[in-house]
C-alpha cells in the first residue's frame, strides 16, 4: 500500500503544536477522513503540556497504520519540546530535544544525551536528581505506544450501543455526561461493569458521577467514533434485554426534549437521591427539593422508573 501523510498545526496564545506523520495503512477500509478529523480535534481542543500523552493519543488515533515517522513539536511560552521517531527499514531512531528555562536537552539513541544548564549548577544532588528524572522521561518517551482497551472498556462500548442505539464518539463534548447518566441509571436495574466504581454528587448540579468512569472515558478519547471493537465483549442475554428496555423507555420519553442531556441528568439525580441520599419514605416534594428539580419532573422520573421495572419483570 502507498504511504500516507498527515500534517496539522495550531497556534494558541503563547502555545503552539505541530504534528507530522507518515505511515502505511494496515488495511484497505480505513476511514481517512475520521483519522484527519481526530488529529485536527486533538490539535485544536486537547491539552498538549504532556508529551508522553501527546504521543500516546496520536499513536492511538493512527493505530491502523504502520508508522514510518512521527514528529511532534510543542512550544509553550519560552519552552520548546520536540520528539521525532523514525521506523524505516529496521532503523528505529528516536530524537528528543527540550529547551526549558532551566536547561537544554538533546538526545538520540545513537549519539546519546547532551544536557546544558542555562545557569551554573552548584548543587550536585539536584543535578543528579534532574538527570535521573530526565533519563526516565526519555525512556518512557522512546517506548510509548497506543492505548490498549480492556474488557471493561469493551463492555462499556457495547452497553452504550444498546442503550443509545448509536456508536459512541469519545471525542464529543457530551460523551462524559452520556456515559455517566447511562451507567448511573442502569445501576438501579442491576447493570454494572466488572470493576470498582462509585457515584458521588459533584459540581454545581450535584450530578451523580464516577471518577473511575470519567477516567475510562478520557482514556478512550483518541478512539473517537467507535464503529467496531476487535474481540468484542458479548453481554449476557438477560443484561442485553435490561439495557435495551431501560434505554428504549428513556429515549421514548425524552426524545422531544430540547436538552436531552439535562433530561438524562434529571432521571439520574432522582434515582440516585431516592436510593442513596434520602429516606426510602421520601416523597416527591422532598426529592424535588434535594435534586433542585421541579415536582413535575421528579414525578415523571419516578413513574418512568416504575414503568421500566414493570417491563423488566414482565420480560422475566
PDB file of C-alpha atoms in Angstrom:
ATOM      1  CA  UNK A   1       0.000   0.000   0.000  1.00  0.00           C
ATOM      2  CA  UNK A   2       1.048   3.587  -0.608  1.00  0.00           C
ATOM      3  CA  UNK A   3       2.475   5.780   2.135  1.00  0.00           C
ATOM      4  CA  UNK A   4       0.081   8.366   3.580  1.00  0.00           C
ATOM      5  CA  UNK A   5       0.964  11.618   5.311  1.00  0.00           C
ATOM      6  CA  UNK A   6      -0.824  13.729   7.889  1.00  0.00           C
ATOM      7  CA  UNK A   7       0.232  17.214   8.932  1.00  0.00           C
ATOM      8  CA  UNK A   8      -1.517  19.591  11.318  1.00  0.00           C
ATOM      9  CA  UNK A   9      -0.527  22.583  13.399  1.00  0.00           C
ATOM     10  CA  UNK A  10      -2.224  25.099  15.632  1.00  0.00           C
ATOM     11  CA  UNK A  11      -1.134  28.292  17.347  1.00  0.00           C
ATOM     12  CA  UNK A  12      -2.752  29.385  20.593  1.00  0.00           C
ATOM     13  CA  UNK A  13      -1.964  32.358  22.765  1.00  0.00           C
ATOM     14  CA  UNK A  14       1.561  31.592  23.964  1.00  0.00           C
ATOM     15  CA  UNK A  15       1.379  27.973  22.778  1.00  0.00           C
ATOM     16  CA  UNK A  16       1.681  26.012  19.546  1.00  0.00           C
ATOM     17  CA  UNK A  17       1.729  22.404  18.394  1.00  0.00           C
ATOM     18  CA  UNK A  18       2.809  20.858  15.113  1.00  0.00           C
ATOM     19  CA  UNK A  19       2.300  17.216  14.111  1.00  0.00           C
ATOM     20  CA  UNK A  20       3.768  15.437  11.079  1.00  0.00           C
ATOM     21  CA  UNK A  21       3.201  11.753  10.367  1.00  0.00           C
ATOM     22  CA  UNK A  22       3.970   9.228   7.657  1.00  0.00           C
ATOM     23  CA  UNK A  23       2.682   5.677   7.650  1.00  0.00           C
ATOM     24  CA  UNK A  24       1.402   2.739   5.654  1.00  0.00           C
ATOM     25  CA  UNK A  25      -2.247   1.603   6.012  1.00  0.00           C
ATOM     26  CA  UNK A  26      -2.565  -1.834   7.602  1.00  0.00           C
ATOM     27  CA  UNK A  27      -5.924  -2.491   5.901  1.00  0.00           C
ATOM     28  CA  UNK A  28      -7.955  -1.255   2.940  1.00  0.00           C
ATOM     29  CA  UNK A  29     -11.033   0.301   4.556  1.00  0.00           C
ATOM     30  CA  UNK A  30      -9.546   2.861   6.953  1.00  0.00           C
ATOM     31  CA  UNK A  31     -11.754   5.942   7.305  1.00  0.00           C
ATOM     32  CA  UNK A  32      -9.061   8.505   6.484  1.00  0.00           C
ATOM     33  CA  UNK A  33     -11.459  11.431   6.941  1.00  0.00           C
ATOM     34  CA  UNK A  34     -12.178  10.291  10.508  1.00  0.00           C
ATOM     35  CA  UNK A  35      -8.444   9.980  11.212  1.00  0.00           C
ATOM     36  CA  UNK A  36      -7.890  13.517   9.923  1.00  0.00           C
ATOM     37  CA  UNK A  37     -10.830  14.778  11.990  1.00  0.00           C
ATOM     38  CA  UNK A  38      -9.419  13.207  15.149  1.00  0.00           C
ATOM     39  CA  UNK A  39      -5.927  14.629  14.600  1.00  0.00           C
ATOM     40  CA  UNK A  40      -7.461  18.059  13.978  1.00  0.00           C
ATOM     41  CA  UNK A  41      -9.657  17.684  17.065  1.00  0.00           C
ATOM     42  CA  UNK A  42      -6.622  16.759  19.166  1.00  0.00           C
ATOM     43  CA  UNK A  43      -4.553  19.669  17.846  1.00  0.00           C
ATOM     44  CA  UNK A  44      -7.376  22.204  18.328  1.00  0.00           C
ATOM     45  CA  UNK A  45      -9.046  21.070  21.546  1.00  0.00           C
ATOM     46  CA  UNK A  46      -6.784  18.913  23.695  1.00  0.00           C
ATOM     47  CA  UNK A  47      -4.117  19.971  26.177  1.00  0.00           C
ATOM     48  CA  UNK A  48      -0.561  19.458  24.929  1.00  0.00           C
ATOM     49  CA  UNK A  49       1.550  20.015  28.032  1.00  0.00           C
ATOM     50  CA  UNK A  50       2.379  16.312  28.436  1.00  0.00           C
ATOM     51  CA  UNK A  51       4.459  14.962  25.541  1.00  0.00           C
ATOM     52  CA  UNK A  52       4.024  11.327  26.580  1.00  0.00           C
ATOM     53  CA  UNK A  53       0.259  11.817  26.486  1.00  0.00           C
ATOM     54  CA  UNK A  54       0.532  13.610  23.121  1.00  0.00           C
ATOM     55  CA  UNK A  55       2.381  10.692  21.535  1.00  0.00           C
ATOM     56  CA  UNK A  56       0.079   8.127  23.175  1.00  0.00           C
ATOM     57  CA  UNK A  57      -3.011   9.856  21.778  1.00  0.00           C
ATOM     58  CA  UNK A  58      -1.544  10.275  18.293  1.00  0.00           C
ATOM     59  CA  UNK A  59      -0.374   6.662  18.074  1.00  0.00           C
ATOM     60  CA  UNK A  60      -3.826   5.537  19.214  1.00  0.00           C
ATOM     61  CA  UNK A  61      -5.545   7.668  16.571  1.00  0.00           C
ATOM     62  CA  UNK A  62      -3.098   6.289  13.985  1.00  0.00           C
ATOM     63  CA  UNK A  63      -3.188   2.696  15.268  1.00  0.00           C
ATOM     64  CA  UNK A  64      -4.353   1.317  11.911  1.00  0.00           C
ATOM     65  CA  UNK A  65      -1.171   2.470  10.171  1.00  0.00           C
ATOM     66  CA  UNK A  66       2.367   1.142  10.265  1.00  0.00           C
ATOM     67  CA  UNK A  67       4.350   4.126  11.441  1.00  0.00           C
ATOM     68  CA  UNK A  68       7.267   5.343   9.316  1.00  0.00           C
ATOM     69  CA  UNK A  69       7.841   8.635  11.093  1.00  0.00           C
ATOM     70  CA  UNK A  70       6.215  10.809  13.725  1.00  0.00           C
ATOM     71  CA  UNK A  71       7.290  14.358  14.534  1.00  0.00           C
ATOM     72  CA  UNK A  72       5.664  16.368  17.349  1.00  0.00           C
ATOM     73  CA  UNK A  73       6.752  19.891  18.314  1.00  0.00           C
ATOM     74  CA  UNK A  74       5.173  21.736  21.245  1.00  0.00           C
ATOM     75  CA  UNK A  75       6.025  25.307  22.259  1.00  0.00           C
ATOM     76  CA  UNK A  76       4.654  26.945  25.385  1.00  0.00           C
ATOM     77  CA  UNK A  77       5.795  30.400  26.458  1.00  0.00           C
ATOM     78  CA  UNK A  78       9.607  30.203  26.478  1.00  0.00           C
ATOM     79  CA  UNK A  79       9.835  26.410  26.419  1.00  0.00           C
ATOM     80  CA  UNK A  80      10.018  24.145  23.387  1.00  0.00           C
ATOM     81  CA  UNK A  81       9.887  20.347  23.235  1.00  0.00           C
ATOM     82  CA  UNK A  82      10.262  18.091  20.209  1.00  0.00           C
ATOM     83  CA  UNK A  83      10.198  14.342  19.593  1.00  0.00           C
ATOM     84  CA  UNK A  84      10.931  12.600  16.337  1.00  0.00           C
ATOM     85  CA  UNK A  85      10.519   8.870  15.677  1.00  0.00           C
ATOM     86  CA  UNK A  86      11.806   7.132  12.559  1.00  0.00           C
ATOM     87  CA  UNK A  87      10.900   3.495  11.918  1.00  0.00           C
ATOM     88  CA  UNK A  88      12.051   2.622   8.418  1.00  0.00           C
ATOM     89  CA  UNK A  89      13.909  -0.386   7.008  1.00  0.00           C
ATOM     90  CA  UNK A  90      14.575  -1.760  10.510  1.00  0.00           C
ATOM     91  CA  UNK A  91      16.071   1.579  11.572  1.00  0.00           C
ATOM     92  CA  UNK A  92      14.487   2.700  14.841  1.00  0.00           C
ATOM     93  CA  UNK A  93      15.661   6.216  15.570  1.00  0.00           C
ATOM     94  CA  UNK A  94      14.372   8.376  18.405  1.00  0.00           C
ATOM     95  CA  UNK A  95      15.322  12.023  18.782  1.00  0.00           C
ATOM     96  CA  UNK A  96      14.270  14.278  21.640  1.00  0.00           C
ATOM     97  CA  UNK A  97      15.038  17.929  22.361  1.00  0.00           C
ATOM     98  CA  UNK A  98      13.753  20.254  25.041  1.00  0.00           C
ATOM     99  CA  UNK A  99      14.719  23.830  25.758  1.00  0.00           C
ATOM    100  CA  UNK A 100      13.310  24.894  29.112  1.00  0.00           C
ATOM    101  CA  UNK A 101      14.044  27.861  31.334  1.00  0.00           C
ATOM    102  CA  UNK A 102      16.436  25.665  33.349  1.00  0.00           C
ATOM    103  CA  UNK A 103      18.256  23.523  30.780  1.00  0.00           C
ATOM    104  CA  UNK A 104      18.512  22.372  27.186  1.00  0.00           C
ATOM    105  CA  UNK A 105      18.438  18.638  26.418  1.00  0.00           C
ATOM    106  CA  UNK A 106      19.386  16.844  23.232  1.00  0.00           C
ATOM    107  CA  UNK A 107      19.075  13.106  22.950  1.00  0.00           C
ATOM    108  CA  UNK A 108      19.052  10.426  20.309  1.00  0.00           C
ATOM    109  CA  UNK A 109      19.593   6.715  20.609  1.00  0.00           C
ATOM    110  CA  UNK A 110      22.804   6.870  18.570  1.00  0.00           C
ATOM    111  CA  UNK A 111      24.634   9.955  19.867  1.00  0.00           C
ATOM    112  CA  UNK A 112      23.302   9.748  23.417  1.00  0.00           C
ATOM    113  CA  UNK A 113      22.479  12.610  25.794  1.00  0.00           C
ATOM    114  CA  UNK A 114      23.647  16.220  25.850  1.00  0.00           C
ATOM    115  CA  UNK A 115      22.487  18.328  28.806  1.00  0.00           C
ATOM    116  CA  UNK A 116      23.339  22.009  29.222  1.00  0.00           C
ATOM    117  CA  UNK A 117      22.151  24.081  32.170  1.00  0.00           C
ATOM    118  CA  UNK A 118      21.394  27.726  31.419  1.00  0.00           C
ATOM    119  CA  UNK A 119      22.556  28.692  34.904  1.00  0.00           C
ATOM    120  CA  UNK A 120      25.518  27.250  36.773  1.00  0.00           C
ATOM    121  CA  UNK A 121      24.572  24.320  38.953  1.00  0.00           C
ATOM    122  CA  UNK A 122      26.380  24.124  42.262  1.00  0.00           C
ATOM    123  CA  UNK A 123      24.182  21.500  43.850  1.00  0.00           C
ATOM    124  CA  UNK A 124      25.441  18.081  42.796  1.00  0.00           C
ATOM    125  CA  UNK A 125      22.457  16.218  44.308  1.00  0.00           C
ATOM    126  CA  UNK A 126      19.978  18.447  42.435  1.00  0.00           C
ATOM    127  CA  UNK A 127      21.879  17.862  39.196  1.00  0.00           C
ATOM    128  CA  UNK A 128      21.851  14.085  39.784  1.00  0.00           C
ATOM    129  CA  UNK A 129      18.134  14.062  40.585  1.00  0.00           C
ATOM    130  CA  UNK A 130      17.366  16.085  37.443  1.00  0.00           C
ATOM    131  CA  UNK A 131      19.439  13.746  35.306  1.00  0.00           C
ATOM    132  CA  UNK A 132      17.707  10.676  36.731  1.00  0.00           C
ATOM    133  CA  UNK A 133      14.246  12.181  36.039  1.00  0.00           C
ATOM    134  CA  UNK A 134      15.278  13.201  32.520  1.00  0.00           C
ATOM    135  CA  UNK A 135      16.557   9.728  31.640  1.00  0.00           C
ATOM    136  CA  UNK A 136      13.357   8.090  32.903  1.00  0.00           C
ATOM    137  CA  UNK A 137      11.286  10.594  30.892  1.00  0.00           C
ATOM    138  CA  UNK A 138      13.315   9.898  27.745  1.00  0.00           C
ATOM    139  CA  UNK A 139      12.988   6.142  28.298  1.00  0.00           C
ATOM    140  CA  UNK A 140       9.203   6.477  28.647  1.00  0.00           C
ATOM    141  CA  UNK A 141       9.001   8.640  25.504  1.00  0.00           C
ATOM    142  CA  UNK A 142      11.097   6.230  23.461  1.00  0.00           C
ATOM    143  CA  UNK A 143       8.793   3.312  24.335  1.00  0.00           C
ATOM    144  CA  UNK A 144       5.331   4.905  24.359  1.00  0.00           C
ATOM    145  CA  UNK A 145       2.649   3.033  22.418  1.00  0.00           C
ATOM    146  CA  UNK A 146      -1.072   3.300  21.651  1.00  0.00           C
ATOM    147  CA  UNK A 147      -3.756   2.795  24.281  1.00  0.00           C
ATOM    148  CA  UNK A 148      -4.999  -0.768  24.687  1.00  0.00           C
ATOM    149  CA  UNK A 149      -8.643  -1.082  25.704  1.00  0.00           C
ATOM    150  CA  UNK A 150      -9.553  -3.759  28.233  1.00  0.00           C
ATOM    151  CA  UNK A 151     -12.670  -5.872  28.721  1.00  0.00           C
ATOM    152  CA  UNK A 152     -14.406  -3.235  30.856  1.00  0.00           C
ATOM    153  CA  UNK A 153     -13.817  -0.627  28.152  1.00  0.00           C
ATOM    154  CA  UNK A 154     -15.282  -3.013  25.577  1.00  0.00           C
ATOM    155  CA  UNK A 155     -18.266  -3.744  27.813  1.00  0.00           C
ATOM    156  CA  UNK A 156     -18.908  -0.012  28.249  1.00  0.00           C
ATOM    157  CA  UNK A 157     -18.905   0.456  24.469  1.00  0.00           C
ATOM    158  CA  UNK A 158     -21.360  -2.415  23.995  1.00  0.00           C
ATOM    159  CA  UNK A 159     -23.663  -1.091  26.741  1.00  0.00           C
ATOM    160  CA  UNK A 160     -23.601   2.375  25.160  1.00  0.00           C
ATOM    161  CA  UNK A 161     -24.593   0.975  21.754  1.00  0.00           C
ATOM    162  CA  UNK A 162     -27.512  -0.945  23.234  1.00  0.00           C
ATOM    163  CA  UNK A 163     -28.694   1.937  25.419  1.00  0.00           C
ATOM    164  CA  UNK A 164     -28.450   4.825  22.920  1.00  0.00           C
ATOM    165  CA  UNK A 165     -28.784   2.856  19.669  1.00  0.00           C
ATOM    166  CA  UNK A 166     -25.720   4.649  18.307  1.00  0.00           C
ATOM    167  CA  UNK A 167     -21.956   4.273  18.267  1.00  0.00           C
ATOM    168  CA  UNK A 168     -20.108   6.214  20.974  1.00  0.00           C
ATOM    169  CA  UNK A 169     -17.955   9.150  19.937  1.00  0.00           C
ATOM    170  CA  UNK A 170     -15.371   9.555  22.679  1.00  0.00           C
ATOM    171  CA  UNK A 171     -14.193  12.842  21.169  1.00  0.00           C
ATOM    172  CA  UNK A 172     -17.602  14.514  21.546  1.00  0.00           C
ATOM    173  CA  UNK A 173     -18.104  17.195  24.192  1.00  0.00           C
ATOM    174  CA  UNK A 174     -21.049  15.489  25.897  1.00  0.00           C
ATOM    175  CA  UNK A 175     -19.738  11.912  25.958  1.00  0.00           C
ATOM    176  CA  UNK A 176     -18.923  12.005  29.672  1.00  0.00           C
ATOM    177  CA  UNK A 177     -22.425  13.172  30.601  1.00  0.00           C
ATOM    178  CA  UNK A 178     -23.994  10.496  28.415  1.00  0.00           C
ATOM    179  CA  UNK A 179     -21.840   7.714  29.886  1.00  0.00           C
ATOM    180  CA  UNK A 180     -22.218   8.892  33.494  1.00  0.00           C
ATOM    181  CA  UNK A 181     -26.008   9.232  33.335  1.00  0.00           C
ATOM    182  CA  UNK A 182     -26.383   5.941  31.462  1.00  0.00           C
ATOM    183  CA  UNK A 183     -24.366   3.914  33.964  1.00  0.00           C
ATOM    184  CA  UNK A 184     -25.876   5.699  36.959  1.00  0.00           C
ATOM    185  CA  UNK A 185     -29.395   4.934  35.709  1.00  0.00           C
ATOM    186  CA  UNK A 186     -28.559   1.330  34.769  1.00  0.00           C
ATOM    187  CA  UNK A 187     -27.129   0.639  38.226  1.00  0.00           C
ATOM    188  CA  UNK A 188     -30.696   0.963  39.537  1.00  0.00           C
ATOM    189  CA  UNK A 189     -31.573  -2.076  37.433  1.00  0.00           C
ATOM    190  CA  UNK A 190     -28.536  -4.188  38.307  1.00  0.00           C
ATOM    191  CA  UNK A 191     -26.327  -3.395  35.303  1.00  0.00           C
ATOM    192  CA  UNK A 192     -22.731  -2.599  36.266  1.00  0.00           C
ATOM    193  CA  UNK A 193     -19.216  -3.048  34.909  1.00  0.00           C
ATOM    194  CA  UNK A 194     -16.841  -5.621  36.370  1.00  0.00           C
ATOM    195  CA  UNK A 195     -14.664  -3.033  38.121  1.00  0.00           C
ATOM    196  CA  UNK A 196     -14.814  -0.906  41.241  1.00  0.00           C
ATOM    197  CA  UNK A 197     -16.525   2.435  40.723  1.00  0.00           C
ATOM    198  CA  UNK A 198     -18.943   4.509  42.747  1.00  0.00           C
ATOM    199  CA  UNK A 199     -21.070   7.569  42.078  1.00  0.00           C
ATOM    200  CA  UNK A 200     -20.817  10.775  44.082  1.00  0.00           C
ATOM    201  CA  UNK A 201     -22.708  14.034  43.728  1.00  0.00           C
ATOM    202  CA  UNK A 202     -20.366  16.501  42.015  1.00  0.00           C
ATOM    203  CA  UNK A 203     -20.392  20.018  40.632  1.00  0.00           C
ATOM    204  CA  UNK A 204     -22.987  22.749  40.971  1.00  0.00           C
ATOM    205  CA  UNK A 205     -25.653  20.447  39.563  1.00  0.00           C
ATOM    206  CA  UNK A 206     -24.861  17.734  42.132  1.00  0.00           C
ATOM    207  CA  UNK A 207     -24.868  15.226  39.313  1.00  0.00           C
ATOM    208  CA  UNK A 208     -24.059  11.586  40.172  1.00  0.00           C
ATOM    209  CA  UNK A 209     -20.602  10.996  38.746  1.00  0.00           C
ATOM    210  CA  UNK A 210     -17.947   8.290  38.951  1.00  0.00           C
ATOM    211  CA  UNK A 211     -14.301   9.356  38.739  1.00  0.00           C
ATOM    212  CA  UNK A 212     -13.424   5.859  37.510  1.00  0.00           C
ATOM    213  CA  UNK A 213     -15.858   6.174  34.599  1.00  0.00           C
ATOM    214  CA  UNK A 214     -14.543   9.653  33.863  1.00  0.00           C
ATOM    215  CA  UNK A 215     -11.018   8.224  33.608  1.00  0.00           C
ATOM    216  CA  UNK A 216     -12.250   5.474  31.261  1.00  0.00           C
ATOM    217  CA  UNK A 217     -13.980   7.993  29.000  1.00  0.00           C
ATOM    218  CA  UNK A 218     -10.921  10.261  28.964  1.00  0.00           C
ATOM    219  CA  UNK A 219      -8.649   7.330  28.151  1.00  0.00           C
ATOM    220  CA  UNK A 220     -10.754   6.410  25.125  1.00  0.00           C
ATOM    221  CA  UNK A 221     -10.799   9.942  23.683  1.00  0.00           C
ATOM    222  CA  UNK A 222      -8.336   9.106  20.848  1.00  0.00           C
ATOM    223  CA  UNK A 223     -10.591   6.275  19.604  1.00  0.00           C
ATOM    224  CA  UNK A 224     -13.101   8.914  18.506  1.00  0.00           C
ATOM    225  CA  UNK A 225     -16.197   7.429  16.878  1.00  0.00           C
ATOM    226  CA  UNK A 226     -16.128   3.698  17.634  1.00  0.00           C
ATOM    227  CA  UNK A 227     -17.894   1.627  14.964  1.00  0.00           C
ATOM    228  CA  UNK A 228     -16.477  -1.748  15.903  1.00  0.00           C
ATOM    229  CA  UNK A 229     -14.209  -3.283  18.514  1.00  0.00           C
ATOM    230  CA  UNK A 230     -11.788  -6.124  17.917  1.00  0.00           C
ATOM    231  CA  UNK A 231     -12.563  -9.168  20.099  1.00  0.00           C
ATOM    232  CA  UNK A 232     -15.732  -7.521  21.333  1.00  0.00           C
ATOM    233  CA  UNK A 233     -17.362  -8.492  24.632  1.00  0.00           C
ATOM    234  CA  UNK A 234     -20.648 -10.398  24.378  1.00  0.00           C
ATOM    235  CA  UNK A 235     -23.007  -9.427  27.187  1.00  0.00           C
ATOM    236  CA  UNK A 236     -25.359 -11.955  28.763  1.00  0.00           C
ATOM    237  CA  UNK A 237     -28.782 -12.106  27.098  1.00  0.00           C
ATOM    238  CA  UNK A 238     -30.579 -11.001  30.271  1.00  0.00           C
ATOM    239  CA  UNK A 239     -28.311  -7.967  30.650  1.00  0.00           C
ATOM    240  CA  UNK A 240     -28.797  -7.038  26.994  1.00  0.00           C
ATOM    241  CA  UNK A 241     -32.587  -7.143  27.423  1.00  0.00           C
ATOM    242  CA  UNK A 242     -32.484  -4.947  30.519  1.00  0.00           C
ATOM    243  CA  UNK A 243     -30.185  -2.383  28.883  1.00  0.00           C
ATOM    244  CA  UNK A 244     -32.390  -2.201  25.792  1.00  0.00           C
ATOM    245  CA  UNK A 245     -35.599  -1.897  27.856  1.00  0.00           C
ATOM    246  CA  UNK A 246     -34.149   0.888  30.002  1.00  0.00           C
ATOM    247  CA  UNK A 247     -32.599   2.738  27.054  1.00  0.00           C
ATOM    248  CA  UNK A 248     -35.663   2.443  24.810  1.00  0.00           C
ATOM    249  CA  UNK A 249     -38.024   3.503  27.607  1.00  0.00           C
ATOM    250  CA  UNK A 250     -35.984   6.584  28.439  1.00  0.00           C
ATOM    251  CA  UNK A 251     -35.425   7.614  24.807  1.00  0.00           C
ATOM    252  CA  UNK A 252     -39.164   7.297  24.128  1.00  0.00           C
ATOM    253  CA  UNK A 253     -39.815   9.813  26.897  1.00  0.00           C
ATOM    254  CA  UNK A 254     -37.031  12.351  26.308  1.00  0.00           C
ATOM    255  CA  UNK A 255     -36.537  12.260  22.501  1.00  0.00           C
ATOM    256  CA  UNK A 256     -38.504  15.513  22.064  1.00  0.00           C
ATOM    257  CA  UNK A 257     -36.652  17.350  24.839  1.00  0.00           C
ATOM    258  CA  UNK A 258     -34.690  20.441  23.814  1.00  0.00           C
ATOM    259  CA  UNK A 259     -31.804  19.330  26.040  1.00  0.00           C
ATOM    260  CA  UNK A 260     -31.665  15.541  26.236  1.00  0.00           C
ATOM    261  CA  UNK A 261     -28.593  15.615  28.450  1.00  0.00           C
ATOM    262  CA  UNK A 262     -30.441  17.669  31.071  1.00  0.00           C
ATOM    263  CA  UNK A 263     -33.305  15.184  30.924  1.00  0.00           C
ATOM    264  CA  UNK A 264     -30.857  12.319  31.474  1.00  0.00           C
ATOM    265  CA  UNK A 265     -29.262  14.182  34.381  1.00  0.00           C
ATOM    266  CA  UNK A 266     -32.698  14.689  35.972  1.00  0.00           C
ATOM    267  CA  UNK A 267     -33.529  10.974  35.803  1.00  0.00           C
ATOM    268  CA  UNK A 268     -30.085  10.068  37.121  1.00  0.00           C
ATOM    269  CA  UNK A 269     -30.351  12.539  40.027  1.00  0.00           C
ATOM    270  CA  UNK A 270     -33.828  11.374  41.023  1.00  0.00           C
ATOM    271  CA  UNK A 271     -32.800   7.704  41.030  1.00  0.00           C
ATOM    272  CA  UNK A 272     -29.581   8.384  42.969  1.00  0.00           C
ATOM    273  CA  UNK A 273     -31.274  10.638  45.544  1.00  0.00           C
ATOM    274  CA  UNK A 274     -34.115   8.181  46.104  1.00  0.00           C
ATOM    275  CA  UNK A 275     -31.701   5.301  46.602  1.00  0.00           C
ATOM    276  CA  UNK A 276     -28.700   6.787  48.394  1.00  0.00           C
ATOM    277  CA  UNK A 277     -29.356  10.298  49.726  1.00  0.00           C
ATOM    278  CA  UNK A 278     -32.843  10.270  51.155  1.00  0.00           C
ATOM    279  CA  UNK A 279     -35.040   8.027  53.224  1.00  0.00           C
ATOM    280  CA  UNK A 280     -36.882   5.287  51.364  1.00  0.00           C
ATOM    281  CA  UNK A 281     -40.051   7.019  52.564  1.00  0.00           C
ATOM    282  CA  UNK A 282     -39.136  10.371  50.982  1.00  0.00           C
ATOM    283  CA  UNK A 283     -41.960  11.872  48.925  1.00  0.00           C
ATOM    284  CA  UNK A 284     -41.791  13.571  45.536  1.00  0.00           C
ATOM    285  CA  UNK A 285     -41.575  17.076  47.036  1.00  0.00           C
ATOM    286  CA  UNK A 286     -38.610  16.098  49.229  1.00  0.00           C
ATOM    287  CA  UNK A 287     -36.823  14.553  46.257  1.00  0.00           C
ATOM    288  CA  UNK A 288     -37.536  17.679  44.182  1.00  0.00           C
ATOM    289  CA  UNK A 289     -36.078  19.908  46.883  1.00  0.00           C
ATOM    290  CA  UNK A 290     -32.933  17.782  47.223  1.00  0.00           C
ATOM    291  CA  UNK A 291     -32.307  17.467  43.461  1.00  0.00           C
ATOM    292  CA  UNK A 292     -33.306  21.061  42.646  1.00  0.00           C
ATOM    293  CA  UNK A 293     -35.743  19.783  40.048  1.00  0.00           C
ATOM    294  CA  UNK A 294     -39.436  20.580  39.628  1.00  0.00           C
ATOM    295  CA  UNK A 295     -42.047  18.404  41.285  1.00  0.00           C
ATOM    296  CA  UNK A 296     -43.437  17.546  37.829  1.00  0.00           C
ATOM    297  CA  UNK A 297     -40.017  16.429  36.554  1.00  0.00           C
ATOM    298  CA  UNK A 298     -39.413  14.297  39.640  1.00  0.00           C
ATOM    299  CA  UNK A 299     -42.865  12.739  39.426  1.00  0.00           C
ATOM    300  CA  UNK A 300     -42.290  11.924  35.743  1.00  0.00           C
ATOM    301  CA  UNK A 301     -38.934  10.282  36.562  1.00  0.00           C
ATOM    302  CA  UNK A 302     -40.410   8.243  39.415  1.00  0.00           C
ATOM    303  CA  UNK A 303     -43.240   6.992  37.204  1.00  0.00           C
ATOM    304  CA  UNK A 304     -40.769   6.194  34.418  1.00  0.00           C
ATOM    305  CA  UNK A 305     -38.696   4.029  36.762  1.00  0.00           C
ATOM    306  CA  UNK A 306     -41.833   2.157  37.822  1.00  0.00           C
ATOM    307  CA  UNK A 307     -42.800   1.520  34.180  1.00  0.00           C
ATOM    308  CA  UNK A 308     -39.304   0.245  33.400  1.00  0.00           C
ATOM    309  CA  UNK A 309     -39.376  -2.088  36.413  1.00  0.00           C
ATOM    310  CA  UNK A 310     -42.752  -3.412  35.240  1.00  0.00           C
ATOM    311  CA  UNK A 311     -41.413  -4.075  31.715  1.00  0.00           C
ATOM    312  CA  UNK A 312     -38.337  -5.865  33.047  1.00  0.00           C
ATOM    313  CA  UNK A 313     -40.413  -8.033  35.384  1.00  0.00           C
ATOM    314  CA  UNK A 314     -42.806  -8.829  32.551  1.00  0.00           C
ATOM    315  CA  UNK A 315     -39.884  -9.989  30.374  1.00  0.00           C
ATOM    316  CA  UNK A 316     -38.668 -12.271  33.146  1.00  0.00           C
TER     317      UNK A 316
END
